[in-house]
Coordinates of C-alpha atoms in Angstrom, one line a residue:
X645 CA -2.1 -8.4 36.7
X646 CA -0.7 -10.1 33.8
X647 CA 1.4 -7.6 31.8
X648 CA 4.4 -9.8 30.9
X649 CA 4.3 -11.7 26.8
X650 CA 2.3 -14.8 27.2
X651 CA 2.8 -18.0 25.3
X652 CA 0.6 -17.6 22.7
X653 CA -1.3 -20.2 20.7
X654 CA -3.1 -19.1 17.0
X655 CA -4.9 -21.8 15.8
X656 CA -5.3 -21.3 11.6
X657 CA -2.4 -19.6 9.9
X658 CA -2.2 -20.4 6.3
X659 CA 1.7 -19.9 6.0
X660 CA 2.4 -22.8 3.1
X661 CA -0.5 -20.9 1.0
X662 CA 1.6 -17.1 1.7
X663 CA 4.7 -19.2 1.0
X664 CA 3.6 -20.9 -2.2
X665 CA 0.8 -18.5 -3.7
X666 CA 2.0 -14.9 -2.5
X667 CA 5.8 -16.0 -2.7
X668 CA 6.2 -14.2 0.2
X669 CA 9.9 -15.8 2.0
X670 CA 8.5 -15.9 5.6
X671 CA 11.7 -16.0 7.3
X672 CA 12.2 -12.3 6.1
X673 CA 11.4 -9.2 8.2
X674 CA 8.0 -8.1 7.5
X675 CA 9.0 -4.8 6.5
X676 CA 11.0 -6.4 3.9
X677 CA 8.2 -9.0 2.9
X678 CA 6.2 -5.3 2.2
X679 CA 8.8 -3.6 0.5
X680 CA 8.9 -6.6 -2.2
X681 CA 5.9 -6.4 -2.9
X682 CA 5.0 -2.5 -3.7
X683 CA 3.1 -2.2 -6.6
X684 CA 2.1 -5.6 -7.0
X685 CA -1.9 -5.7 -7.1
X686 CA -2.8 -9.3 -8.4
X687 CA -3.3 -10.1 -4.3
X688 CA -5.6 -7.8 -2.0
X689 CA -3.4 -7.5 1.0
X690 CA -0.4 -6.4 -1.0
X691 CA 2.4 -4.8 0.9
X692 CA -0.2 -5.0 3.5
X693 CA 1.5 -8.8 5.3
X694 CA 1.0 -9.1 8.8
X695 CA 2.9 -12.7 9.5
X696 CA 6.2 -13.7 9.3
X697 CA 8.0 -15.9 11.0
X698 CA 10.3 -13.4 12.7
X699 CA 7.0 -11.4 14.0
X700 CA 5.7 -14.9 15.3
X701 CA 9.0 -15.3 17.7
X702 CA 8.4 -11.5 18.5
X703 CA 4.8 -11.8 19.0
X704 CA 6.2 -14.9 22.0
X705 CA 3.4 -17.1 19.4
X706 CA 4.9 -20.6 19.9
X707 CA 2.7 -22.7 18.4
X708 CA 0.2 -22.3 15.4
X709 CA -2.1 -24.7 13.7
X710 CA -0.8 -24.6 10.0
X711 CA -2.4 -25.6 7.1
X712 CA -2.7 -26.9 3.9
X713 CA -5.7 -25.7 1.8
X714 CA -6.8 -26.2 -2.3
X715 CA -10.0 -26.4 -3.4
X716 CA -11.5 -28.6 -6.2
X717 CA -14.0 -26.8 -8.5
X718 CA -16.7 -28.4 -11.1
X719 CA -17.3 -26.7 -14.1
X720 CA -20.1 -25.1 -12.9
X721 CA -18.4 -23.7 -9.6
X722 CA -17.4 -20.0 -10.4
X723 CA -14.8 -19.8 -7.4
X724 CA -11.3 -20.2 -8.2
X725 CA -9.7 -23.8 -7.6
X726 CA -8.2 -26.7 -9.4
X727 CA -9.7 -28.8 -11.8
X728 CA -9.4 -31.7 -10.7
X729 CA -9.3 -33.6 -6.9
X730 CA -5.4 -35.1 -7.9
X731 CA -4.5 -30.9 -8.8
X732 CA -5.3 -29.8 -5.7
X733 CA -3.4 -33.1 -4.1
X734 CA -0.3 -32.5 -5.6
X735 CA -0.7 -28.4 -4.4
X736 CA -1.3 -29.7 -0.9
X737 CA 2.0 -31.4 -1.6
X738 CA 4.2 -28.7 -2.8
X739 CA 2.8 -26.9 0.6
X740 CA 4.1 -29.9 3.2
X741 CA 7.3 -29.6 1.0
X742 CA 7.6 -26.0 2.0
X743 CA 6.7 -27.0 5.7
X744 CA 9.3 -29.7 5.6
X745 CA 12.1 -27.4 3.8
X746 CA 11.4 -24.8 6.9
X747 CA 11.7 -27.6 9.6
X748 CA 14.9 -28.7 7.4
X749 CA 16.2 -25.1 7.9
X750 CA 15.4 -24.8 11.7
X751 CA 12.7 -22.2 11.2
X752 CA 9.6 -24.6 12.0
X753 CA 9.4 -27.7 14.2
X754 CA 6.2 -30.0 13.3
X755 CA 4.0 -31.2 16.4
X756 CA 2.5 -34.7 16.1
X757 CA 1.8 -36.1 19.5
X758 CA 1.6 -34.8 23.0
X759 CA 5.6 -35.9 24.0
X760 CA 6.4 -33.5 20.8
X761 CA 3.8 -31.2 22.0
X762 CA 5.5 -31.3 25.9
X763 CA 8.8 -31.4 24.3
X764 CA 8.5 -28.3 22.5
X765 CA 6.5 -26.4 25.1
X766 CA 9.1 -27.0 27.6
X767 CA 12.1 -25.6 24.9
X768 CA 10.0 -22.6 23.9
X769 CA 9.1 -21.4 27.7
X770 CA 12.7 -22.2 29.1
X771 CA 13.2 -18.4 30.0
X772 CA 15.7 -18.2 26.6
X773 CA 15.5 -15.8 24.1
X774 CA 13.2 -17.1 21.5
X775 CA 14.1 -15.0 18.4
X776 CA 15.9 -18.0 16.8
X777 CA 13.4 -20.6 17.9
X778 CA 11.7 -22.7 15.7
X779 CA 8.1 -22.4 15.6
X780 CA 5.9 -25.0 16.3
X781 CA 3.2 -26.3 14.2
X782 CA 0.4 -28.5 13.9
X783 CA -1.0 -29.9 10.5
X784 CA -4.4 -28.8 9.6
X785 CA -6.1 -29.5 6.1
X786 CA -8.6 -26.2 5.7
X787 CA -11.1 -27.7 3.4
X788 CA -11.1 -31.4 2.4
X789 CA -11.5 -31.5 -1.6
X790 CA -7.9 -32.6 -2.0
X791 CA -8.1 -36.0 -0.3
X792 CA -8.6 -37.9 -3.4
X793 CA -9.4 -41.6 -1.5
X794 CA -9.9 -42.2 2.1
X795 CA -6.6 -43.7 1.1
X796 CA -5.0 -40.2 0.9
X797 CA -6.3 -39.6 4.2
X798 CA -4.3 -42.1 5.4
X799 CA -1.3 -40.7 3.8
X800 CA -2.0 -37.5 5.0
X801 CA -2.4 -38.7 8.7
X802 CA 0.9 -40.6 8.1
X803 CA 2.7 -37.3 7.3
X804 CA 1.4 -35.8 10.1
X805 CA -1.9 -34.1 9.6
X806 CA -3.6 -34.0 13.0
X807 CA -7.0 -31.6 11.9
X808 CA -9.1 -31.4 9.0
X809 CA -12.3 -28.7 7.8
X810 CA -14.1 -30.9 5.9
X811 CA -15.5 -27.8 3.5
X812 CA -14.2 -24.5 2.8
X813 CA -16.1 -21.7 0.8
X814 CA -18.7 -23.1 -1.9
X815 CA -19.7 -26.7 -2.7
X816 CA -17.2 -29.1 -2.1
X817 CA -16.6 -32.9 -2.8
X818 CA -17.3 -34.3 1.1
X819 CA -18.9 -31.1 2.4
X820 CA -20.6 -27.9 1.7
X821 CA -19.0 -24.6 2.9
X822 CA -19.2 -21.2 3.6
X823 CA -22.2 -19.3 1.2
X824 CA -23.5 -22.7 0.4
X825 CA -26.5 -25.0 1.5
X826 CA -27.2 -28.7 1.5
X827 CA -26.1 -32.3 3.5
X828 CA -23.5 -34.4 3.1
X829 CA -24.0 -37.5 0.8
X830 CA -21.7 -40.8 1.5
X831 CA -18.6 -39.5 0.8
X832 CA -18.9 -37.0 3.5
X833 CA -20.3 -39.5 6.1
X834 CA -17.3 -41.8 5.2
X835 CA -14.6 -39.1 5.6
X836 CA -16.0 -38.6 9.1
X837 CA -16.0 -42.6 9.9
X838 CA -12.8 -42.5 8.9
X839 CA -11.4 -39.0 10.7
X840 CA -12.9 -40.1 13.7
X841 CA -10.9 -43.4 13.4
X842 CA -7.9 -42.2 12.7
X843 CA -8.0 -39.6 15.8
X844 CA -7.9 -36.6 13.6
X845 CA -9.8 -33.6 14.8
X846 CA -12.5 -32.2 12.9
X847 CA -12.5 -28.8 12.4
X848 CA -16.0 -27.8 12.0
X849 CA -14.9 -23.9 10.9
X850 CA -16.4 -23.7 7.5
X851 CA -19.3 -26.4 7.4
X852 CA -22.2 -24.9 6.0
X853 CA -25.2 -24.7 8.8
X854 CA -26.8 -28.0 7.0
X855 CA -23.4 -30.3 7.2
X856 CA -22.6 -28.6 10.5
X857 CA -25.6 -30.3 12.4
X858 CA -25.3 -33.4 10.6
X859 CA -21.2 -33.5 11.4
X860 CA -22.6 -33.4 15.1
X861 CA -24.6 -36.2 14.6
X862 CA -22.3 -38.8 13.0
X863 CA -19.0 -38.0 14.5
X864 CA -18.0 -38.6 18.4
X865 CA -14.8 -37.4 18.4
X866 CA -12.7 -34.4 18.6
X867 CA -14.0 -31.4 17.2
X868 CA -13.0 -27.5 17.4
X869 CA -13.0 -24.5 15.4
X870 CA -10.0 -22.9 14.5
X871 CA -11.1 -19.9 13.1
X872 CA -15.2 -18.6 13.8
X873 CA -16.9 -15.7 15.3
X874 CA -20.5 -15.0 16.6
X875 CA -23.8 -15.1 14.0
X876 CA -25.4 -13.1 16.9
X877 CA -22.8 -10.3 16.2
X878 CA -22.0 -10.1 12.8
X879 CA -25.4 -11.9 10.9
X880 CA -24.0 -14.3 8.2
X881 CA -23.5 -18.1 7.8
X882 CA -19.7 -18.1 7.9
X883 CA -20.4 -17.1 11.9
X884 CA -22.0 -20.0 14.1
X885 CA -25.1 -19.3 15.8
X886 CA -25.6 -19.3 19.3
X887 CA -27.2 -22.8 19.2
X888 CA -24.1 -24.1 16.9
X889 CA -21.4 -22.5 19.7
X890 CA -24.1 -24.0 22.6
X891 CA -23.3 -27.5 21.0
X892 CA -19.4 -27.4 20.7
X893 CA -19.4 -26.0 23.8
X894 CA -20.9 -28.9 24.8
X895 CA -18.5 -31.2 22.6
X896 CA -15.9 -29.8 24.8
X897 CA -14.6 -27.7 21.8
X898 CA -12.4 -24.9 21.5
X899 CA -13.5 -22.1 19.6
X900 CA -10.5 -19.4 17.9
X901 CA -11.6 -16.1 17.5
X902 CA -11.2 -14.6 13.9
X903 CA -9.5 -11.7 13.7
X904 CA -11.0 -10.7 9.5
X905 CA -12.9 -7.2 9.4
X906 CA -16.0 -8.4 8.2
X907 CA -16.3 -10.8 10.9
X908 CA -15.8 -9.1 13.8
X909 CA -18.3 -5.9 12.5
X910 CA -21.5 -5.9 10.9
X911 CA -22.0 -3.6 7.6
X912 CA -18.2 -4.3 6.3
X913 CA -18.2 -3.6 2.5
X914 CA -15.7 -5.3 0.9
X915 CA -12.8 -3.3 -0.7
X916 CA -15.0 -0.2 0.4
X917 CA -14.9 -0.5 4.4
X918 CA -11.4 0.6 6.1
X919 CA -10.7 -1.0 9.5
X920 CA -10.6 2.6 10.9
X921 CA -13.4 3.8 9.2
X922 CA -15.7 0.7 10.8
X923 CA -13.8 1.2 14.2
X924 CA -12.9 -2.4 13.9
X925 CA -10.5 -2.6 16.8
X926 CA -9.6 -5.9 19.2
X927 CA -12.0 -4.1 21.6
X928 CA -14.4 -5.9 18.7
X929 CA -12.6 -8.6 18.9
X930 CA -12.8 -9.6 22.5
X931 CA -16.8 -8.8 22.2
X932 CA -17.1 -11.9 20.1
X933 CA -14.4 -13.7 22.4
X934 CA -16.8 -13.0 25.6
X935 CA -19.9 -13.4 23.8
X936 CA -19.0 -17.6 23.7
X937 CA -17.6 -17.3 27.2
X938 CA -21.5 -16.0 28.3
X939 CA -22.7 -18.8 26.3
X940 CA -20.3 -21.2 28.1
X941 CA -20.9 -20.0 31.3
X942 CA -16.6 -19.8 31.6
X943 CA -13.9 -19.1 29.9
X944 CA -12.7 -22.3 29.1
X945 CA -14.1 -22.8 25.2
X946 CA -12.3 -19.9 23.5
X947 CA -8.7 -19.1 22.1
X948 CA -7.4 -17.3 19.7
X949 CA -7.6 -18.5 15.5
X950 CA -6.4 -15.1 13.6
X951 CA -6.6 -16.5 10.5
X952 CA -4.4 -12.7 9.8
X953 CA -2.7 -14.1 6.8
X954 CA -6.0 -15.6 5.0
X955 CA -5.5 -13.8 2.0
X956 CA -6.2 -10.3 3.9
X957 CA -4.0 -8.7 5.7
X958 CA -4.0 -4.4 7.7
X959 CA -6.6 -3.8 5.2
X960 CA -8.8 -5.9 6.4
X961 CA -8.1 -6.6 10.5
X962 CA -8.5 -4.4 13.2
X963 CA -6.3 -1.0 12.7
X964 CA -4.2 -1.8 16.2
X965 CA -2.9 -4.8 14.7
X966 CA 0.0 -4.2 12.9
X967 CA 1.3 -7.6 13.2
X968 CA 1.3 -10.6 14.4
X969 CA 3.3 -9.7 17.2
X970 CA 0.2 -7.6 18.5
X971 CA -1.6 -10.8 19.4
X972 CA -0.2 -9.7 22.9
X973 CA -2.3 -6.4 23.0
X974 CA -5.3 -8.8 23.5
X975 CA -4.2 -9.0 27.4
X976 CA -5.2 -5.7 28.3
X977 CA -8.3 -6.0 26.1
X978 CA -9.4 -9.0 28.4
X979 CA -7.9 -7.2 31.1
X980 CA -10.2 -4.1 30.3
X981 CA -13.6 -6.6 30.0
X982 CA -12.8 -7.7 33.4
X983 CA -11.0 -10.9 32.8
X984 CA -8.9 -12.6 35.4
X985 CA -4.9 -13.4 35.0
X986 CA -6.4 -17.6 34.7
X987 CA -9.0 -16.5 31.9
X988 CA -6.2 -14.6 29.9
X989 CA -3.9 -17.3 30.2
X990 CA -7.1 -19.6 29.1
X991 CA -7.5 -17.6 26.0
X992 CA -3.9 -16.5 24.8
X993 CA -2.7 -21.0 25.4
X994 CA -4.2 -22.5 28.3
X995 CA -7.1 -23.6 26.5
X996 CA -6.1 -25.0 23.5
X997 CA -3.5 -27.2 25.4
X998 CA -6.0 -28.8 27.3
X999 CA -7.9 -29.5 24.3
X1000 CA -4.8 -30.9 22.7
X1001 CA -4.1 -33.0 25.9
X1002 CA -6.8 -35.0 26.3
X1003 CA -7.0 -35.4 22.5
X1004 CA -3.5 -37.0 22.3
X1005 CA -3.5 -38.4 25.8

């Protein structure tokens, strides 16, 4: 049985928005990071961080899918955002410079092709210590309002972004999100066109049930979803149905199980419910995790997609996650459901690297 740390891939952490909005320093102990920040209240998960980049190393997570996320907002949208498409732009900006100033300072190591992708798997996993390691990432775009011009896109893809959500929560410009409805008009169907053509995998996490089916029907290439749980599980549109998780199954996607309260149990009452008080626990966790792999019919079309530092953080995931680090108290969860050494290994890597490898082959 597996009980050693496996190589661990978490497909959304949104480090440059924790960097940049919660000026939290990363590279600090996450006790510190905690400390800093008692009494503070202008953020829900206050004192309450679970990543760093210290706990990533500890947690043996190698390799994360990290993005870059603002959101445009009309007039008439009462979320909070920037006012304009160029705002949110130059904020995507100031979060690659953060990116960049960590690979600068030997603390992150960006992955843009499969020889980076083999090059850094083979540093990580050769039997050194990895505490001073840098961590790899992969550049994902949560939520597409900030490409101005398909122009931008090509930027974007020229600095490295490899995935893209086309919505987030709301209307957006390309693509309606989360607690929204309604189809994508030519602007969406063009950013598609032009993802697909660039090689840039769509991240259907997000896409509101009416932009999800119609993604399906006008893009052919890569698709996953770095961060989504079960409708059948938890009711509510930000889960995909089973028929949704029957076609990316089908797409040959990879689906990263959430790890945010209120996704993983039903009844969660924001700000009310306690993680311990809805015995939200990665038992949970792995019930949504196994719940694809039925649907799949294998264990080949699910990974892990925390999401833990999404503006929530041990307030709001389950109560035996302290950390990041715990990621690796999944294995005896899968373990416990009857899951084989291959299946865990499927889960906690295996899975998204084959995804990545016939991507970028």
């Amino acid at each position: 049985m597996t009980t050693n740390p496996l190589f661990t891939i978490d497909a959304h952490l949104d480090l440059s928005m924790n960097a940049m909005e919660w000026n939290r320093d990363l590279r600090r102990p996450i006790n510190e990071i905690n400390a800093r920040e008692q009494g503070l209240h202008d953020k829900p998960d206050r004192s309450q961080a679970t990543v760093s980049l210290p706990e990533l190393r500890k947690g043996n997570v190698g390799l994360v899918v990290a993005t870059q996320i603002a959101r445009f907002v009309a007039p008439d949208n009462p979320l909070p955002g920037w006012h304009s498409p160029e705002q949110a732009w130059a904020h995507t900006q100031a979060q690659l410079a953060w990116y960049q100033a960590m690979v600068a300072a030997g603390e992150m190591v960006q992955i843009r092709d499969l020889a980076g992708l083999e090059q850094h798997l083979s540093f990580w996993n050769d039997g050194q210590a990895t505490d001073q390691k840098p961590v790899g990432f992969i550049l994902c775009l949560e939520g597409a309002d900030s490409i101005v011009s398909l122009e931008h896109l090509e930027i974007a893809h020229a600095y490295g972004l490899r995935a893209i959500g086309p919505a987030h929560y709301g209307p957006g410009r390309y693509a309606n999100g989360t607690d929204s409805t309604g189809r994508m008009g030519q602007m969406g169907i063009d950013l598609l066109k032009k993802i697909e053509s660039l090689n840039i995998i769509l991240d259907a996490t997000h896409l509101c049930d009416d932009a999800f089916w119609q993604a399906m029907d006008h893009f052919s290439g890569a698709v996953w979803a770095s961060h989504n749980n079960c409708r059948a599980l938890v009711n509510h549109n930000r889960q995909f149905s089973d028929e949704q998780l029957k076609v990316l199954i089908e797409r040959g996607a990879v689906i990263g199980a959430a790890f945010d309260s209120w996704m993983i149990v039903p009844n969660w009452v924001r700000e009310k419910s306690t993680p311990l008080g809805m015995d939200c626990n990665l038992d949970k966790v792995v019930r949504h995790i196994d719940h694809i792999c039925q649907l799949a019919g294998n264990a080949q079309h699910v990974g892990i997609g925390s999401d833990l530092d999404g503006a929530f953080g041990r307030e709001q995931c389950p109560y035996d996650i302290e950390t990041i680090a715990d990621l690796q108290k999944l294995i005896p969860e899968l373990q416990r459901h009857g899951y084989s050494d291959t299946d865990i290994e499927g889960v906690m890597h295996g899975n998204w690297l084959r995804f990545l490898r016939r991507v970028w082959a």
